[in-house]
Short mmCIF file of C-alpha atoms in Angstrom, two decimals:
data_model
loop_
_atom_site.label_atom_id
_atom_site.label_comp_id
_atom_site.label_asym_id
_atom_site.label_seq_id
_atom_site.Cartn_x
_atom_site.Cartn_y
_atom_site.Cartn_z
CA UNK A 1 4.95 13.24 -20.10
CA UNK A 2 8.24 12.14 -21.65
CA UNK A 3 10.35 14.27 -23.95
CA UNK A 4 13.83 14.19 -25.52
CA UNK A 5 15.95 17.32 -25.00
CA UNK A 6 19.53 17.42 -26.32
CA UNK A 7 19.95 13.68 -25.92
CA UNK A 8 18.39 13.64 -22.48
CA UNK A 9 15.16 11.89 -21.59
CA UNK A 10 13.01 14.27 -19.57
CA UNK A 11 10.04 12.97 -17.59
CA UNK A 12 7.87 15.94 -16.65
CA UNK A 13 5.35 15.15 -13.93
CA UNK A 14 2.26 17.17 -14.86
CA UNK A 15 0.54 16.78 -11.52
CA UNK A 16 0.36 18.97 -8.42
CA UNK A 17 0.44 15.90 -6.20
CA UNK A 18 2.76 12.90 -6.37
CA UNK A 19 1.09 10.46 -4.01
CA UNK A 20 -0.21 6.92 -3.60
CA UNK A 21 -2.73 7.43 -6.39
CA UNK A 22 -0.20 8.15 -9.14
CA UNK A 23 3.26 7.21 -7.81
CA UNK A 24 3.17 3.68 -9.26
CA UNK A 25 2.57 5.14 -12.69
CA UNK A 26 5.72 7.28 -12.40
CA UNK A 27 7.70 4.37 -10.98
CA UNK A 28 6.71 2.10 -13.87
CA UNK A 29 7.43 4.81 -16.44
CA UNK A 30 10.93 5.44 -15.06
CA UNK A 31 11.66 1.72 -15.02
CA UNK A 32 10.48 1.35 -18.62
CA UNK A 33 12.65 4.26 -19.77
CA UNK A 34 15.68 2.75 -18.04
CA UNK A 35 14.90 -0.67 -19.51
CA UNK A 36 14.74 0.94 -22.94
CA UNK A 37 18.33 2.09 -22.49
CA UNK A 38 18.14 5.79 -21.61
CA UNK A 39 21.57 7.12 -20.56
CA UNK A 40 20.63 10.53 -19.23
CA UNK A 41 17.34 10.81 -17.39
CA UNK A 42 15.85 13.90 -15.80
CA UNK A 43 12.69 13.80 -13.68
CA UNK A 44 11.21 17.30 -13.68
CA UNK A 45 8.97 17.97 -10.68
CA UNK A 46 8.39 21.62 -11.54
CA UNK A 47 4.63 21.36 -11.22
CA UNK A 48 4.60 19.13 -8.16
CA UNK A 49 3.52 20.90 -4.98
CA UNK A 50 3.05 17.86 -2.78
CA UNK A 51 4.89 14.56 -2.36
CA UNK A 52 3.92 11.81 0.06
CA UNK A 53 5.95 8.76 1.10
CA UNK A 54 4.85 6.70 -1.89
CA UNK A 55 5.86 9.52 -4.27
CA UNK A 56 9.22 9.64 -2.56
CA UNK A 57 9.35 5.84 -2.89
CA UNK A 58 8.82 6.09 -6.65
CA UNK A 59 11.75 8.52 -6.95
CA UNK A 60 13.94 6.32 -4.75
CA UNK A 61 13.01 3.33 -6.87
CA UNK A 62 14.14 5.21 -9.97
CA UNK A 63 17.34 6.25 -8.24
CA UNK A 64 18.10 2.67 -7.21
CA UNK A 65 17.33 1.35 -10.66
CA UNK A 66 19.50 4.01 -12.31
CA UNK A 67 22.32 3.35 -9.88
CA UNK A 68 22.49 -0.26 -11.03
CA UNK A 69 23.37 0.85 -14.53
CA UNK A 70 26.85 2.08 -15.34
CA UNK A 71 27.31 5.44 -17.05
CA UNK A 72 23.74 6.50 -16.36
CA UNK A 73 23.11 10.05 -15.24
CA UNK A 74 20.09 10.57 -13.00
CA UNK A 75 18.68 13.88 -11.91
CA UNK A 76 15.60 15.08 -10.09
CA UNK A 77 15.03 18.76 -10.68
CA UNK A 78 12.65 21.64 -10.12
CA UNK A 79 11.51 20.39 -6.75
CA UNK A 80 8.70 22.87 -6.20
CA UNK A 81 8.22 22.59 -2.48
CA UNK A 82 8.95 26.18 -1.60
CA UNK A 83 5.80 26.83 0.42
CA UNK A 84 7.35 25.82 3.71
CA UNK A 85 11.02 26.06 2.85
CA UNK A 86 11.76 28.46 5.72
CA UNK A 87 10.63 26.13 8.45
CA UNK A 88 13.40 23.85 9.74
CA UNK A 89 10.93 21.13 10.69
CA UNK A 90 8.98 21.16 7.48
CA UNK A 91 8.31 18.34 5.12
CA UNK A 92 10.28 19.86 2.29
CA UNK A 93 13.30 19.99 4.57
CA UNK A 94 12.79 16.36 5.50
CA UNK A 95 12.56 15.34 1.89
CA UNK A 96 15.60 17.44 0.98
CA UNK A 97 17.51 15.79 3.81
CA UNK A 98 16.52 12.39 2.54
CA UNK A 99 17.60 13.46 -0.91
CA UNK A 100 21.03 14.51 0.35
CA UNK A 101 21.46 11.33 2.30
CA UNK A 102 20.70 9.28 -0.72
CA UNK A 103 23.09 11.43 -2.76
CA UNK A 104 20.60 12.49 -5.38
CA UNK A 105 21.57 15.32 -7.65
CA UNK A 106 18.70 17.53 -6.57
CA UNK A 107 18.42 20.89 -8.21
CA UNK A 108 16.16 23.03 -6.08
CA UNK A 109 15.09 25.53 -8.70
CA UNK A 110 15.11 26.05 -12.43
CA UNK A 111 13.87 24.14 -15.43
CA UNK A 112 15.20 20.85 -16.63
CA UNK A 113 18.39 21.44 -18.52
CA UNK B 1 -14.30 21.49 31.19
CA UNK B 2 -13.23 20.59 27.68
CA UNK B 3 -14.19 22.80 24.78
CA UNK B 4 -14.77 21.40 21.32
CA UNK B 5 -14.46 24.07 18.63
CA UNK B 6 -14.66 21.91 15.56
CA UNK B 7 -15.93 18.42 14.90
CA UNK B 8 -15.84 17.16 11.34
CA UNK B 9 -16.75 13.66 10.20
CA UNK B 10 -15.78 12.62 6.66
CA UNK B 11 -16.40 9.28 4.96
CA UNK B 12 -14.71 8.53 1.62
CA UNK B 13 -14.59 5.40 -0.55
CA UNK B 14 -11.39 3.46 0.08
CA UNK B 15 -9.87 4.52 -3.22
CA UNK B 16 -6.66 6.49 -3.58
CA UNK B 17 -8.30 8.89 -6.03
CA UNK B 18 -9.90 10.56 -2.98
CA UNK B 19 -6.56 11.34 -1.31
CA UNK B 20 -6.47 14.69 -3.08
CA UNK B 21 -9.92 15.60 -1.72
CA UNK B 22 -8.98 14.59 1.82
CA UNK B 23 -5.66 16.46 1.64
CA UNK B 24 -7.35 19.61 0.35
CA UNK B 25 -9.92 19.52 3.16
CA UNK B 26 -7.11 19.23 5.70
CA UNK B 27 -5.33 22.24 4.17
CA UNK B 28 -8.48 24.37 4.20
CA UNK B 29 -9.17 23.55 7.84
CA UNK B 30 -5.61 24.45 8.82
CA UNK B 31 -5.97 27.81 7.09
CA UNK B 32 -9.08 28.57 9.16
CA UNK B 33 -7.37 27.87 12.49
CA UNK B 34 -6.11 30.44 14.94
CA UNK B 35 -2.45 29.36 14.98
CA UNK B 36 -0.43 31.74 17.11
CA UNK B 37 2.75 29.75 17.46
CA UNK B 38 3.12 28.13 14.07
CA UNK B 39 3.08 29.14 10.45
CA UNK B 40 -0.32 28.47 8.91
CA UNK B 41 1.00 27.36 5.51
CA UNK B 42 3.37 24.95 7.20
CA UNK B 43 0.60 23.53 9.35
CA UNK B 44 -1.61 23.19 6.26
CA UNK B 45 1.09 21.26 4.42
CA UNK B 46 1.75 19.04 7.42
CA UNK B 47 -1.93 18.24 7.90
CA UNK B 48 -2.28 17.49 4.21
CA UNK B 49 0.65 15.07 4.38
CA UNK B 50 -0.42 13.43 7.64
CA UNK B 51 -3.95 12.82 6.45
CA UNK B 52 -2.81 11.63 3.02
CA UNK B 53 -0.43 9.12 4.64
CA UNK B 54 -2.99 7.95 7.20
CA UNK B 55 -5.80 7.48 4.67
CA UNK B 56 -3.48 5.77 2.17
CA UNK B 57 -2.48 3.37 4.97
CA UNK B 58 -6.11 2.73 5.86
CA UNK B 59 -6.93 2.02 2.20
CA UNK B 60 -3.93 -0.29 1.85
CA UNK B 61 -4.69 -2.28 4.99
CA UNK B 62 -8.48 -2.26 4.80
CA UNK B 63 -8.45 -5.32 2.58
CA UNK B 64 -11.94 -4.50 1.41
CA UNK B 65 -13.46 -3.99 -1.98
CA UNK B 66 -14.62 -0.83 -3.65
CA UNK B 67 -17.66 -0.65 -1.37
CA UNK B 68 -15.51 -0.22 1.72
CA UNK B 69 -15.08 3.25 3.16
CA UNK B 70 -12.56 5.12 5.30
CA UNK B 71 -13.87 7.38 8.03
CA UNK B 72 -11.93 10.47 9.08
CA UNK B 73 -12.73 12.58 12.13
CA UNK B 74 -11.13 15.97 12.68
CA UNK B 75 -11.73 17.86 15.88
CA UNK B 76 -10.25 20.65 17.94
CA UNK B 77 -10.48 20.18 21.68
CA UNK B 78 -8.73 22.47 24.16
CA UNK B 79 -6.20 23.79 21.63
CA UNK B 80 -5.39 20.29 20.44
CA UNK B 81 -6.13 19.18 16.91
CA UNK B 82 -7.20 15.54 16.81
CA UNK B 83 -7.16 13.50 13.62
CA UNK B 84 -8.69 10.04 13.75
CA UNK B 85 -8.69 7.67 10.77
CA UNK B 86 -10.78 4.49 11.04
CA UNK B 87 -10.31 1.32 9.03
CA UNK B 88 -11.85 -2.14 9.06
CA UNK B 89 -8.77 -4.13 8.13
CA UNK B 90 -6.73 -6.59 10.19
CA UNK B 91 -4.75 -3.72 11.68
CA UNK B 92 -1.06 -3.46 12.40
CA UNK B 93 1.29 -3.03 15.36
CA UNK B 94 2.27 0.63 15.44
CA UNK B 95 4.99 0.01 18.02
CA UNK B 96 6.65 -2.46 15.66
CA UNK B 97 6.98 0.08 12.83
CA UNK B 98 10.68 1.03 12.83
CA UNK B 99 12.28 4.37 12.08
CA UNK B 100 13.55 4.20 8.50
CA UNK B 101 17.24 3.69 7.89
CA UNK B 102 18.20 6.74 5.85
CA UNK B 103 21.33 5.09 4.50
CA UNK B 104 19.09 2.51 2.87
CA UNK B 105 17.16 3.74 -0.16
CA UNK B 106 14.19 1.55 0.55
CA UNK B 107 11.08 2.50 -1.41
CA UNK B 108 8.65 1.93 1.45
CA UNK B 109 8.22 2.45 5.15
CA UNK B 110 8.25 6.23 5.57
CA UNK B 111 4.53 7.03 5.97
CA UNK B 112 4.33 6.38 9.71
CA UNK B 113 7.68 8.12 10.16
CA UNK B 114 6.28 11.28 8.53
CA UNK B 115 3.17 11.11 10.72
CA UNK B 116 5.22 10.62 13.89
CA UNK B 117 7.55 13.46 12.91
CA UNK B 118 4.78 15.96 12.29
CA UNK B 119 2.31 15.14 15.07
CA UNK B 120 2.74 15.37 18.84
CA UNK B 121 1.27 11.96 19.60
CA UNK B 122 0.27 8.95 17.49
CA UNK B 123 -1.60 5.89 18.72
CA UNK B 124 -3.32 2.98 17.04
CA UNK B 125 -6.21 1.22 18.76
CA UNK B 126 -8.33 -1.78 17.91
CA UNK B 127 -11.96 -1.20 18.78
CA UNK B 128 -15.19 -3.18 18.40
CA UNK B 129 -16.09 -1.07 15.39
CA UNK B 130 -12.68 -1.34 13.70
CA UNK B 131 -9.24 0.19 14.08
CA UNK B 132 -8.40 3.82 14.61
CA UNK B 133 -5.17 5.72 14.03
CA UNK B 134 -5.39 8.60 16.50
CA UNK B 135 -3.09 11.60 16.04
CA UNK B 136 -2.84 14.78 18.09
CA UNK B 137 -1.22 18.12 17.32
CA UNK B 138 -0.88 20.91 19.85
CA UNK B 139 -1.97 24.20 18.31
CA UNK B 140 -0.47 26.56 20.89
#
C-alpha cells in the first residue's frame, strides 16, 4: 500500500511475512516509485513479523536503487522483529547487523514519520 | 540405541505460496519441543526461517512445473532435530556457496548463509530419488 504523507512516499507492507512469495512485488513497487521521481521514500515494515533472504534482497535492491539517485532520502522503519531481540544470535540481530553494515537508516520502533 | 521422538513427512506443491504454511508448521513444532538450553520463541523463529529458505531454494532449483512437489521431513533423534528437504532439480554444490560479502549490498546469496548460521550442520546429497538438503540442530 502506497501513501503520501507530508511530501513523503510511504510504502506500508501489509503482510506478516516478507518472503520469496511476495518480495518481488515489493521490489518492483519500490523501483516504480523511484522511477516515478519520488524524493523521500519510507518503507514501513510495522506489520512484518518475518523476513527471509529474498525479503532482505528486495529491501537491499531498493536501497541500491535509491543510492544511485542524488538527493533521495531512503528509510526503512518500524522493523517489527522484536520476538527474539534479546538473543545475540538471533535472526533479527543478523538482519540489524546487515542493515548497519549497509548503512540503512533503520528506525527500530515507531510509526513512519 | 537411537530414539526417534518425532517423525513428520510433509509434501507441498513447489509453489512459494506454501512457504507460509511450511514456516508455520515449523514454528508450531518448535513450540512443542522440550528445549532446556534455548529460548523456544527464538528456536521457532529460526526453524521458520531455515525451512522457508530451504523450501524456497528447492522450489527455485527444482526446475519443474506446477505438478512438482517438495518433500520435507522433520524428525527428532537423540536430542537432535533433523530437517531434510528433498528436490528433484539438477542440484547445486553446497561447498561452492560462498559466505556473503557484507560490504556488498548484493540482493541475493544469503539463504544458505542464514541456514548455516542457524543450524549445527548442513549437508547436501544427491541420491537416486533426488537431492536432499540435510540440516541438524542440537536441542540440548
